[in-house]
Coordinates of C-alpha atoms in Angstrom, one line a residue:
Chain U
X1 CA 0.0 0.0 0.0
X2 CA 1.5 3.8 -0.3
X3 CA -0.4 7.0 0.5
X4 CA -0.3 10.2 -1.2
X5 CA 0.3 13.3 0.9
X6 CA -0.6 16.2 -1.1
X7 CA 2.1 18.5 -1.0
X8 CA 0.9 22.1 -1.9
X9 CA 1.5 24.0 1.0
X10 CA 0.9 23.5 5.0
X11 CA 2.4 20.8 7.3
X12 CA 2.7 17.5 5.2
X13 CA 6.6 16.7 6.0
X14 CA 5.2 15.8 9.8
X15 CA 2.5 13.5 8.5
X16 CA 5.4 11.8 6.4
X17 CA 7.3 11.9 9.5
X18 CA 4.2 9.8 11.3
X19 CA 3.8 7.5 8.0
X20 CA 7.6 6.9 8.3
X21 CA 7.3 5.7 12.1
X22 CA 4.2 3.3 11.0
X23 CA 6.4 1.8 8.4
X24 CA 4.0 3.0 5.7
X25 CA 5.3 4.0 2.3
X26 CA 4.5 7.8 1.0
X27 CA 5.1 10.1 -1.4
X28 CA 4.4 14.0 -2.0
X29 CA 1.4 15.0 -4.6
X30 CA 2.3 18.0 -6.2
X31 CA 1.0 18.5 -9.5
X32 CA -1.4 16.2 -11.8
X33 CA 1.4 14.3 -13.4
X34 CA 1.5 13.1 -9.5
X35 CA -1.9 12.0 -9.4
X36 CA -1.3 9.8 -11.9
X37 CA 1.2 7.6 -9.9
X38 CA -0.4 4.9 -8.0
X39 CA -1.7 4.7 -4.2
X40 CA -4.3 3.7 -2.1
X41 CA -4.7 6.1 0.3
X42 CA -4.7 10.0 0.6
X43 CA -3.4 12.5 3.2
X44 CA -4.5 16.4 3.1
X45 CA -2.4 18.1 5.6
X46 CA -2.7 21.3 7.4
X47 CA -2.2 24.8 6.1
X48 CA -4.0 27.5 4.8
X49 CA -7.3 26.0 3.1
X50 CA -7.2 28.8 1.1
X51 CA -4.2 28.7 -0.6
X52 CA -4.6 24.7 -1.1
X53 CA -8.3 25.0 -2.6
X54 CA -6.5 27.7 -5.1
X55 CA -3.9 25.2 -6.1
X56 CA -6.1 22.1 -6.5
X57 CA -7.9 24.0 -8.9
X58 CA -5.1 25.3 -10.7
X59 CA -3.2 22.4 -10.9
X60 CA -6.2 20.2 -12.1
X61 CA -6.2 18.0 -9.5
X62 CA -9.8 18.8 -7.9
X63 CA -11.2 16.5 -10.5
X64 CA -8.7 13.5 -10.2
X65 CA -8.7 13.2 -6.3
X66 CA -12.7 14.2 -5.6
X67 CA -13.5 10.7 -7.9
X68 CA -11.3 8.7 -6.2
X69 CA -12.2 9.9 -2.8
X70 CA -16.2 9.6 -4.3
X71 CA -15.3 6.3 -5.2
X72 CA -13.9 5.4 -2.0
X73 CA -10.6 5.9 -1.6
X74 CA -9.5 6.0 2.3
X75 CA -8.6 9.4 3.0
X76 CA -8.0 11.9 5.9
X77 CA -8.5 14.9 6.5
X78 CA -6.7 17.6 9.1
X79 CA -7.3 20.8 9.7
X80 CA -7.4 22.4 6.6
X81 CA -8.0 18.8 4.9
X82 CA -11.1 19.1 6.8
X83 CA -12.2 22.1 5.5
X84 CA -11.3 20.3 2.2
X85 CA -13.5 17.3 2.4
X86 CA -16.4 19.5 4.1
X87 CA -19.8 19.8 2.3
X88 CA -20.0 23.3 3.2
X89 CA -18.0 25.7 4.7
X90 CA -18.7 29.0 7.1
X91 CA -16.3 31.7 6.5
X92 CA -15.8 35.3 6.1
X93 CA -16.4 36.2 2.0
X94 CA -15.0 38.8 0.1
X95 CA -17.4 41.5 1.2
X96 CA -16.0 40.7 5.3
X97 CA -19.4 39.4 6.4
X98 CA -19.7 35.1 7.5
X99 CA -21.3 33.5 4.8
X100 CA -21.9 30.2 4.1
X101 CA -20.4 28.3 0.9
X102 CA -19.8 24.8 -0.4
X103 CA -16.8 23.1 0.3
X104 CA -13.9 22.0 -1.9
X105 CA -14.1 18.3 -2.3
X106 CA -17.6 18.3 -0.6
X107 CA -17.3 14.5 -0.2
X108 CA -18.1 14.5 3.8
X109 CA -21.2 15.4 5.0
X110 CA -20.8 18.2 7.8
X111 CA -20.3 22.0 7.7
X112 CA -17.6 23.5 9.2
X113 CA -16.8 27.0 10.3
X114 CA -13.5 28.5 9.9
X115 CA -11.1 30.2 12.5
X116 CA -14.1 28.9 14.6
X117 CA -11.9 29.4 17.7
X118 CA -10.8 32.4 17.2
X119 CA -7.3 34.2 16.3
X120 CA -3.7 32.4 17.4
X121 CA -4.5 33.3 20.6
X122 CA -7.7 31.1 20.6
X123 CA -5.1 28.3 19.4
X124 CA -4.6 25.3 22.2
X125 CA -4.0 22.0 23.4
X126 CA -6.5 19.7 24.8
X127 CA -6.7 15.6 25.0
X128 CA -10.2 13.1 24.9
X129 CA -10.7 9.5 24.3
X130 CA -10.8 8.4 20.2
X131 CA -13.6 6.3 19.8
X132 CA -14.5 5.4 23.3
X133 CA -10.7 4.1 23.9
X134 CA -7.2 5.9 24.6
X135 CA -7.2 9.1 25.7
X136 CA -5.1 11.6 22.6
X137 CA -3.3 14.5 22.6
X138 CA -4.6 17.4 20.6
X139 CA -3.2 20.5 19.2
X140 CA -6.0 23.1 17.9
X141 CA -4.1 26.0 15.2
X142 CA -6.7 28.2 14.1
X143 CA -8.4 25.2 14.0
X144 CA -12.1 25.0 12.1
X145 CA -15.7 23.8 14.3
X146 CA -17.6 21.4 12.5
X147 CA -21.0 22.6 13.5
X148 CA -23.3 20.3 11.6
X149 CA -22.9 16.6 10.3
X150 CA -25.1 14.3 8.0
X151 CA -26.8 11.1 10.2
X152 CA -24.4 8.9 8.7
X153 CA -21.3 11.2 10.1
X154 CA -19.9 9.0 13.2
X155 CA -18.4 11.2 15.7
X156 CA -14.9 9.4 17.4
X157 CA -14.1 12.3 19.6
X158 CA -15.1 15.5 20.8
X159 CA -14.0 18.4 23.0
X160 CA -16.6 21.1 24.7
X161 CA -19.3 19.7 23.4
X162 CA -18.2 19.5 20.0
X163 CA -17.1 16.5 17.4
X164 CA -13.4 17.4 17.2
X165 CA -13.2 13.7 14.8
X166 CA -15.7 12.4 12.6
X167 CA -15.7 9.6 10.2
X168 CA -18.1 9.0 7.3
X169 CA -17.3 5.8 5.0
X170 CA -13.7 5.7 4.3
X171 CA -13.0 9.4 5.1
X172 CA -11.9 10.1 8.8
X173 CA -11.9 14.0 9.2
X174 CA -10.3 16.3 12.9
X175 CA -10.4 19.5 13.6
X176 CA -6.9 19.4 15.3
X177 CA -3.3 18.1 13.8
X178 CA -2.4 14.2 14.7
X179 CA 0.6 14.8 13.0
X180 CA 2.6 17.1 15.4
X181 CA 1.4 15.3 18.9
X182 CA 3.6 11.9 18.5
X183 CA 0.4 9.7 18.7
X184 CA 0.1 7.6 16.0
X185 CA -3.7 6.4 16.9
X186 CA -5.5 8.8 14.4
X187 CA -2.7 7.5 11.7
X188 CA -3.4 3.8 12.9
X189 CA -7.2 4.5 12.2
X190 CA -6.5 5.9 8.7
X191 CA -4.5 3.0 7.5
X192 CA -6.7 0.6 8.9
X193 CA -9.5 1.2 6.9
Chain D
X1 CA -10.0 23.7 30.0
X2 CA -6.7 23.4 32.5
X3 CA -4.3 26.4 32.6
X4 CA -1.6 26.5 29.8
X5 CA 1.8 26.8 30.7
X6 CA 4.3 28.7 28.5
X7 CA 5.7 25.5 26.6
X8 CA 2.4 24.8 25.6
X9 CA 2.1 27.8 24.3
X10 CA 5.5 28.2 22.5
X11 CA 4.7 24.7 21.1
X12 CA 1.4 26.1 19.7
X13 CA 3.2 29.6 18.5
X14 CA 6.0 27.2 16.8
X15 CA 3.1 25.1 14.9
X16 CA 1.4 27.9 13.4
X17 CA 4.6 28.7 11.5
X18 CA 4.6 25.1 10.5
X19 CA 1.2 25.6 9.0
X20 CA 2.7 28.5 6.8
X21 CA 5.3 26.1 4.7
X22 CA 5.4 25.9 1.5
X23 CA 3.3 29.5 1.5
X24 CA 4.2 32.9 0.7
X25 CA 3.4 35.8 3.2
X26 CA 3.4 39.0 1.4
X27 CA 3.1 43.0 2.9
X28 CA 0.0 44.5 2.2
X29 CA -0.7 48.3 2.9
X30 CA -4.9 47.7 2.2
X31 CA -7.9 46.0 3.4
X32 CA -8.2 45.8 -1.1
X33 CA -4.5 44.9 -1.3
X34 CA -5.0 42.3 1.7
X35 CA -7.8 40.8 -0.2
X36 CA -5.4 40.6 -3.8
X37 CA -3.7 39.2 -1.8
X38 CA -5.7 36.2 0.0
X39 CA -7.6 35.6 -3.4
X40 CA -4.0 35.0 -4.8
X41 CA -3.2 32.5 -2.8
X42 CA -1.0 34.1 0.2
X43 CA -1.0 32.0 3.4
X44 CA -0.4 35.3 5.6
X45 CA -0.2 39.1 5.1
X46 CA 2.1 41.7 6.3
X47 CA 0.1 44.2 7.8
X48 CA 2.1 47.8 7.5
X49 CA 1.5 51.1 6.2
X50 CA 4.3 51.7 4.4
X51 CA 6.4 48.3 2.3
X52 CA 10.1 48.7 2.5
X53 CA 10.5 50.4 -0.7
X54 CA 8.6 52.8 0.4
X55 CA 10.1 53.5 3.8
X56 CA 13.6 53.5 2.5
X57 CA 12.6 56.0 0.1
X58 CA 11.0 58.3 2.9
X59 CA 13.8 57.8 5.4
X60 CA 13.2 59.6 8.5
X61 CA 11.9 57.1 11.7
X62 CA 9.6 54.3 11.1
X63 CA 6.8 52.9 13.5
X64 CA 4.6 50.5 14.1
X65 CA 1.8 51.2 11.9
X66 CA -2.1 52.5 13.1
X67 CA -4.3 49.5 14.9
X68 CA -7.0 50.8 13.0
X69 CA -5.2 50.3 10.0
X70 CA -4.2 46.5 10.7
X71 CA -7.7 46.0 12.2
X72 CA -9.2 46.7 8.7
X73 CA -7.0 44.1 7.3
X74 CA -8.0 41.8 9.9
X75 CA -11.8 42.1 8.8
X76 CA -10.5 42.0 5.0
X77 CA -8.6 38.4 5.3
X78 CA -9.5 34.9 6.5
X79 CA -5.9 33.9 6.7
X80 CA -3.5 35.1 9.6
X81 CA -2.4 38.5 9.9
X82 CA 0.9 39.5 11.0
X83 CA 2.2 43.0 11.8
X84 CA 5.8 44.8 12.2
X85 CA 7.2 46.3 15.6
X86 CA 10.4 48.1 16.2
X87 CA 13.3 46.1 17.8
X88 CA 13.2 46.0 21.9
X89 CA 10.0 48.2 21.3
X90 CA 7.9 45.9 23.5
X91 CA 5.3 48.4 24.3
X92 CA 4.4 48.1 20.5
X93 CA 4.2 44.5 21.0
X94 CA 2.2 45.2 23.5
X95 CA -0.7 46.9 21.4
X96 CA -0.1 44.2 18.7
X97 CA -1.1 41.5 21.0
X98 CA -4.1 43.7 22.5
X99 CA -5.3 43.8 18.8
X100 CA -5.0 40.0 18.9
X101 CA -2.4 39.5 15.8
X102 CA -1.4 35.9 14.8
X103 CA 2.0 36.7 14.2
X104 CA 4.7 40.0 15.4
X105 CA 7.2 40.3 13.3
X106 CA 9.8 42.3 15.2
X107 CA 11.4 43.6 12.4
X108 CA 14.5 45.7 11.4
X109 CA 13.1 47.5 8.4
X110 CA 11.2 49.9 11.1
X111 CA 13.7 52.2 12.9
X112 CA 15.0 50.1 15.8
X113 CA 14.2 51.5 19.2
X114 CA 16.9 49.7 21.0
X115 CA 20.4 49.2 20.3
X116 CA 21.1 46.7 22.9
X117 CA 18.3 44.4 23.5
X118 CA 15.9 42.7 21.4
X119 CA 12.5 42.0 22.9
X120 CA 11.2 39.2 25.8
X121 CA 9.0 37.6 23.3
X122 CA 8.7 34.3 25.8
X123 CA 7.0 36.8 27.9
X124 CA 4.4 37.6 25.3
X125 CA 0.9 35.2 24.0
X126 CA 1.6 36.1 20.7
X127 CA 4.1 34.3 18.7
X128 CA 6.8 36.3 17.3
X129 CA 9.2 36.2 13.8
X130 CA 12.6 37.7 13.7
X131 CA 15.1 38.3 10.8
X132 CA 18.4 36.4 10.9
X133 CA 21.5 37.0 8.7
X134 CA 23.4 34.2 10.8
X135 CA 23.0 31.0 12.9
X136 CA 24.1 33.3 16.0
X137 CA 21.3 35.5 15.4
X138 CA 18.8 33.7 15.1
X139 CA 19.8 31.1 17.8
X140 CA 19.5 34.5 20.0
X141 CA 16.2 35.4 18.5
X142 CA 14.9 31.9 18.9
X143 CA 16.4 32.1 22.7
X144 CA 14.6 35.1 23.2
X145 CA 11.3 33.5 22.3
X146 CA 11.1 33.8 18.3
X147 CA 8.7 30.8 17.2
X148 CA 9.5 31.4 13.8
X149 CA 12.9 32.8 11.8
X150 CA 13.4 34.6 8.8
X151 CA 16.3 36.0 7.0
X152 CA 16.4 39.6 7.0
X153 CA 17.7 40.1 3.0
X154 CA 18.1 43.6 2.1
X155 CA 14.1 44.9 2.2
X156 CA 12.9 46.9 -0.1
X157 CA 15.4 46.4 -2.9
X158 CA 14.4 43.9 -5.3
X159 CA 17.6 42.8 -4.6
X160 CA 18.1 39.2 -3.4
X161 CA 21.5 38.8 -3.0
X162 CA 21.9 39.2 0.8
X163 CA 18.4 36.7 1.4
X164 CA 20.8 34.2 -0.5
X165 CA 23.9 34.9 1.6
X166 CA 22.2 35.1 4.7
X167 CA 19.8 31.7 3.9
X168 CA 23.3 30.2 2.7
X169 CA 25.7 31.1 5.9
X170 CA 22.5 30.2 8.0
X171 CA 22.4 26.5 7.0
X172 CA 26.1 26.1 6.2
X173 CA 26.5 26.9 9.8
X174 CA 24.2 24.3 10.7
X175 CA 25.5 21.8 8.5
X176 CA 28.8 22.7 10.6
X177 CA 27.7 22.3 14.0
X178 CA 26.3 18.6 12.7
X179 CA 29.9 17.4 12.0
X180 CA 30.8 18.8 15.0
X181 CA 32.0 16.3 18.0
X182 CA 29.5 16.5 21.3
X183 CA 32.8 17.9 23.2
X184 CA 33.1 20.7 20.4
X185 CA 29.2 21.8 21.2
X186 CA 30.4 24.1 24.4
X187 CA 33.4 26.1 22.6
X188 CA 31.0 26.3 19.2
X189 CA 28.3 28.1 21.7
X190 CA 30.9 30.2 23.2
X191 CA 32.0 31.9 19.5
X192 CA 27.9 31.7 18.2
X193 CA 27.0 33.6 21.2
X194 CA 24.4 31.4 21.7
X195 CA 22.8 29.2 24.7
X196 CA 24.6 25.7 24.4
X197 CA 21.3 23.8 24.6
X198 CA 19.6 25.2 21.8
X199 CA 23.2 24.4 19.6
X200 CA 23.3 21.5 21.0
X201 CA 19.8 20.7 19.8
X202 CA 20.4 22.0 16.6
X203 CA 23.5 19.4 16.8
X204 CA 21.2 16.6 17.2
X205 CA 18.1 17.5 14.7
X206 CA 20.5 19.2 11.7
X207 CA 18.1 21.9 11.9
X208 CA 16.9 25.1 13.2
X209 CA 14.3 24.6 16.3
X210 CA 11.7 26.6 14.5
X211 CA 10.5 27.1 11.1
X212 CA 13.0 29.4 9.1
X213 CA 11.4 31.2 5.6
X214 CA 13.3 33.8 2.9
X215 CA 13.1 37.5 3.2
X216 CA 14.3 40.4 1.9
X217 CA 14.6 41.1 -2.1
X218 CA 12.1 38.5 -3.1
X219 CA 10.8 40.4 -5.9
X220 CA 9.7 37.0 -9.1
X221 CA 9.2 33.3 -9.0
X222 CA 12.8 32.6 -9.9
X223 CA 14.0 34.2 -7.4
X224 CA 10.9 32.8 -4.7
X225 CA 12.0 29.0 -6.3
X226 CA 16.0 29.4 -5.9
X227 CA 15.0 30.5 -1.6
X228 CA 13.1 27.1 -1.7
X229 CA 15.6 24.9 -3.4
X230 CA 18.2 26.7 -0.7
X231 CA 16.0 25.5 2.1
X232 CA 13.5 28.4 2.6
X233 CA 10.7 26.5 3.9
X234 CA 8.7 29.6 2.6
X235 CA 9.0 33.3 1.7
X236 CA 8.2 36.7 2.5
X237 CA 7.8 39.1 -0.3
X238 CA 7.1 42.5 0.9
X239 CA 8.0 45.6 -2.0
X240 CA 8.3 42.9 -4.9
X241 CA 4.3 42.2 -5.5
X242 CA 2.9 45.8 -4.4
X243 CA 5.4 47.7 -6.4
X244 CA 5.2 45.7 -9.9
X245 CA 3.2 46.5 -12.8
X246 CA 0.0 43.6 -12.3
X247 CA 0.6 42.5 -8.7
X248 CA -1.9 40.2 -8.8
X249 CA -0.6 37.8 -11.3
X250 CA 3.1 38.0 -10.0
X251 CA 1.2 36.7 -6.4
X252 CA -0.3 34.5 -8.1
X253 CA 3.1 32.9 -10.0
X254 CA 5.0 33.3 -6.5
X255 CA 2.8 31.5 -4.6
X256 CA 2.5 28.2 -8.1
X257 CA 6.4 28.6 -7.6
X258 CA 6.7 28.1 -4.0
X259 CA 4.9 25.0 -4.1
X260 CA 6.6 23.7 -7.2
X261 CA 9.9 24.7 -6.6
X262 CA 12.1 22.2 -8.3
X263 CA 9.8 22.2 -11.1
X264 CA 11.3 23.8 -14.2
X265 CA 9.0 23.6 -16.5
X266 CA 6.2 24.6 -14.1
X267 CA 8.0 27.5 -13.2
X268 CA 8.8 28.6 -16.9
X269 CA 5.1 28.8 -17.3
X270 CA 4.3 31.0 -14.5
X271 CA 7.0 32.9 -15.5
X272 CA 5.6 34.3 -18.4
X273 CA 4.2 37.6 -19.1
X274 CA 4.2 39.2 -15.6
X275 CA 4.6 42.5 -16.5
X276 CA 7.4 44.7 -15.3
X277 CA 8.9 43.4 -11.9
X278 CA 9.7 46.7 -9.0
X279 CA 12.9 48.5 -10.0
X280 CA 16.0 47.0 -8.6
X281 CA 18.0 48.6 -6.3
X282 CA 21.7 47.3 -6.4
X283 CA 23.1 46.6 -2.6
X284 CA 26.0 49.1 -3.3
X285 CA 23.6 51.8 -4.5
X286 CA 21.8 51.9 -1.4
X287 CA 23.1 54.0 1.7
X288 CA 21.2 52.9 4.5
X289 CA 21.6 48.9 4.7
X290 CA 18.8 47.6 7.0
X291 CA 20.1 44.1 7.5
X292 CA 22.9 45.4 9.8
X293 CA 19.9 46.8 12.3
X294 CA 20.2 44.5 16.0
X295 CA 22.9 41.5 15.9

């Protein structure tokens, strides 16, 4: 098996990091040429959703990736991936005001809001059980809310109230980034499926 | 929620720059520039009155800009805002963090406001970035509580000859202090200037502690691509998108080149047709050289 970890911006040397420690082969997805190498599995990192959505587009690989991902291809989603996959997305628009849009892939049902915690000062850490077991550590950047989820959206953790880690099918989805904590659980979930 | 200590926070004011790789933050003087900016595909903006150009063309002292001013850029923008203070001004860091910035970037292209010591920034919420021409300096910088490095460049000249030096001595140094023995860590401390356990760190990871980006001269995406395939793990461009003839579209091709760095052929295409790039100033036509501001 190898997984894709596209590459356009944000964190995705520490998920290779993670993939390195499970002993799982990876490789960076830059550009459409990329897309067409094979793997089984995708990783959308954290970073500025903006800038990524922008680049997807432009670099035609929207298209490629939202198939494969409709046609089930495991895939997770952090932070920013999150927004990614989300069916619709709260945000400020070009006029200032919050407004609601659809998302970029729109493959997973539940709306998120961005920056839903505020600015870096509303960044932190916090821990909870994933899916009823092991407690994890969580780091929160920016990090988006996901306010509303389709029926068939499981919830595998929350914090405050709120699901912090959702799965639906073969895409698991968090709000906060696995990837710079140490614990491998989230990363264990994602290539067991 | 439990009470967060100080490494928590430094951990989270260090991740945020992580989030910023492979992304280009660029200085932006308007809530309409801001937005160019955003819808180009910036992962930050530089909130200031005046870019460098700018300043080094109306000389006199330079200050933190307006709160209002950065405020309307904060209501512009969905991405993080960062804004300049003076160095050791930490009363202007002060107001930054009251207006709840994501990023200060206490900066040597404002007039410095103290010629001895830089400012606490462990003592501060907010994370902080600060300009580097060395591995001394920003070992200090980083010591003093920088979550994230830059290298200072010459700002404001289109110029990007000292960003190459600086990005160049920064890692060659580190590549040094790698080969070094573990009994040659205290002396190499000694001559940095810097606190052994943060060498010694840098010792065992080959790397800086923090996320380290190009600054200073920046002005196409040649020129954003050769920072990246020196080991920028992003860039700053401040006077170079503002200052050229269709600033949108050279954002736009900074921002395709950051990500595709080592890609010729991408980059030839993005390269095409920009327009007129900001007029060059040459290093040795310059009189005031702000990289030499606070050591």
């Amino acid at each position: 098996m190898t997984t894709a970890i596209l590459a356009l911006q944000g964190a995705f040397a520490e998920h290779g990091a993670m993939l390195d420690a499970l002993g799982e082969p990876w490789f960076e997805l830059r550009s459409a040429a990329d897309a067409d190498r094979g793997f089984d599995r995708l990783v959308l990192p954290g970073g500025e959703s903006t800038v990524q959505g922008k680049l997807l587009r432009e670099e035609g690989l929207l298209e490629p990736l939202g198939c494969r991902i409709r046609a089930g291809m495991p895939v997770l989603g952090t932070c920013a991936g999150l927004i990614l996959l989300a069916r619709s997305v709260v945000g400020r628009g070009p006029d200032g005001a919050l407004a609601e849009g659809p998302g970029t892939f729109s493959t997973l049902g539940v709306a998120v809001k961005r920056n839903a915690y505020g600015r870096q000062l509303g960044s932190f850490h916090a821990s909870a059980p994933l899916d009823g077991g092991a407690v994890v550590p969580m780091s929160f950047i920016r990090a988006p809310r996901i306010i509303d989820r389709a029926p068939d959206v499981r919830c595998l953790a929350e914090v405050d109230g709120w699901p912090v880690a959702v799965q639906q099918g073969s895409q698991i989805a968090v709000a906060f980034h696995p990837e710079l904590d140490g614990d491998p659980s989230i990363h264990e979930l994602f290539l067991g499926l | 929620m439990e009470p967060e200590t100080t490494q928590e926070r430094a951990k989270l004011n260090r991740e945020l720059a992580q989030m910023l790789k492979g992304g280009v933050i660029m200085d932006v003087t308007t809530p309409e520039q801001a937005r160019i900016a955003e819808e180009a595909g910036a992962c930050a903006v530089m909130a200031l009155e005046r870019i460098p150009a700018d300043i080094r063309a109306a000389g006199g002292v330079s200050r933190m800009s307006d709160p209002a001013m950065i405020r309307g850029i904060q209501d512009a923008v969905s991405i993080p805002v960062m804004a300049k203070c003076r160095i050791g001004h930490f009363a202007e860091a002060q107001i930054l963090q009251a207006i709840e910035i994501d990023y200060i970037d206490e900066s040597e292209v404002l007039s410095p406001a103290d010629d001895v010591h830089h400012i606490d920034k462990g003592a501060f919420a907010v994370p902080f970035v600060c300009g580097a021409r060395d591995l001394g300096e920003a070992l200090r910088r980083i010591a003093e509580g920088a979550s994230m490095i830059r290298t200072k460049g010459e700002p404001g000249t289109g110029d990007v000859i000292q960003a190459v030096s600086h990005m160049r001595l920064i890692n060659g140094q580190i590549r040094h202090v790698s080969s070094l023995r573990d009994d040659e860590l205290c002396e190499a401390a000694k001559e940095l200037e810097v606190p052994v356990g943060l060498l010694r760190s840098v010792h065992e990871t080959g790397k800086l502690p923090v996320v380290n980006f190009a600054a200073g001269g920046i002005a196409t995406p040649a020129d954003a691509a050769l920072m990246m395939q020196l080991g920028a793990e992003g860039v700053f461009v401040g006077s170079g998108i503002f200052k050229s003839g269709d600033p949108a579209q050279r954002a736009r091709a900074i921002v395709g080149a950051v990500s595709r760095f080592d890609d010729a052929d991408y980059l030839a295409q993005v390269s095409v047709g920009l327009g007129e790039a900001m007029v060059g100033i040459n290093r040795d036509e310059i009189e005031l050289l702000i990289a030499e501001r606070g050591a």
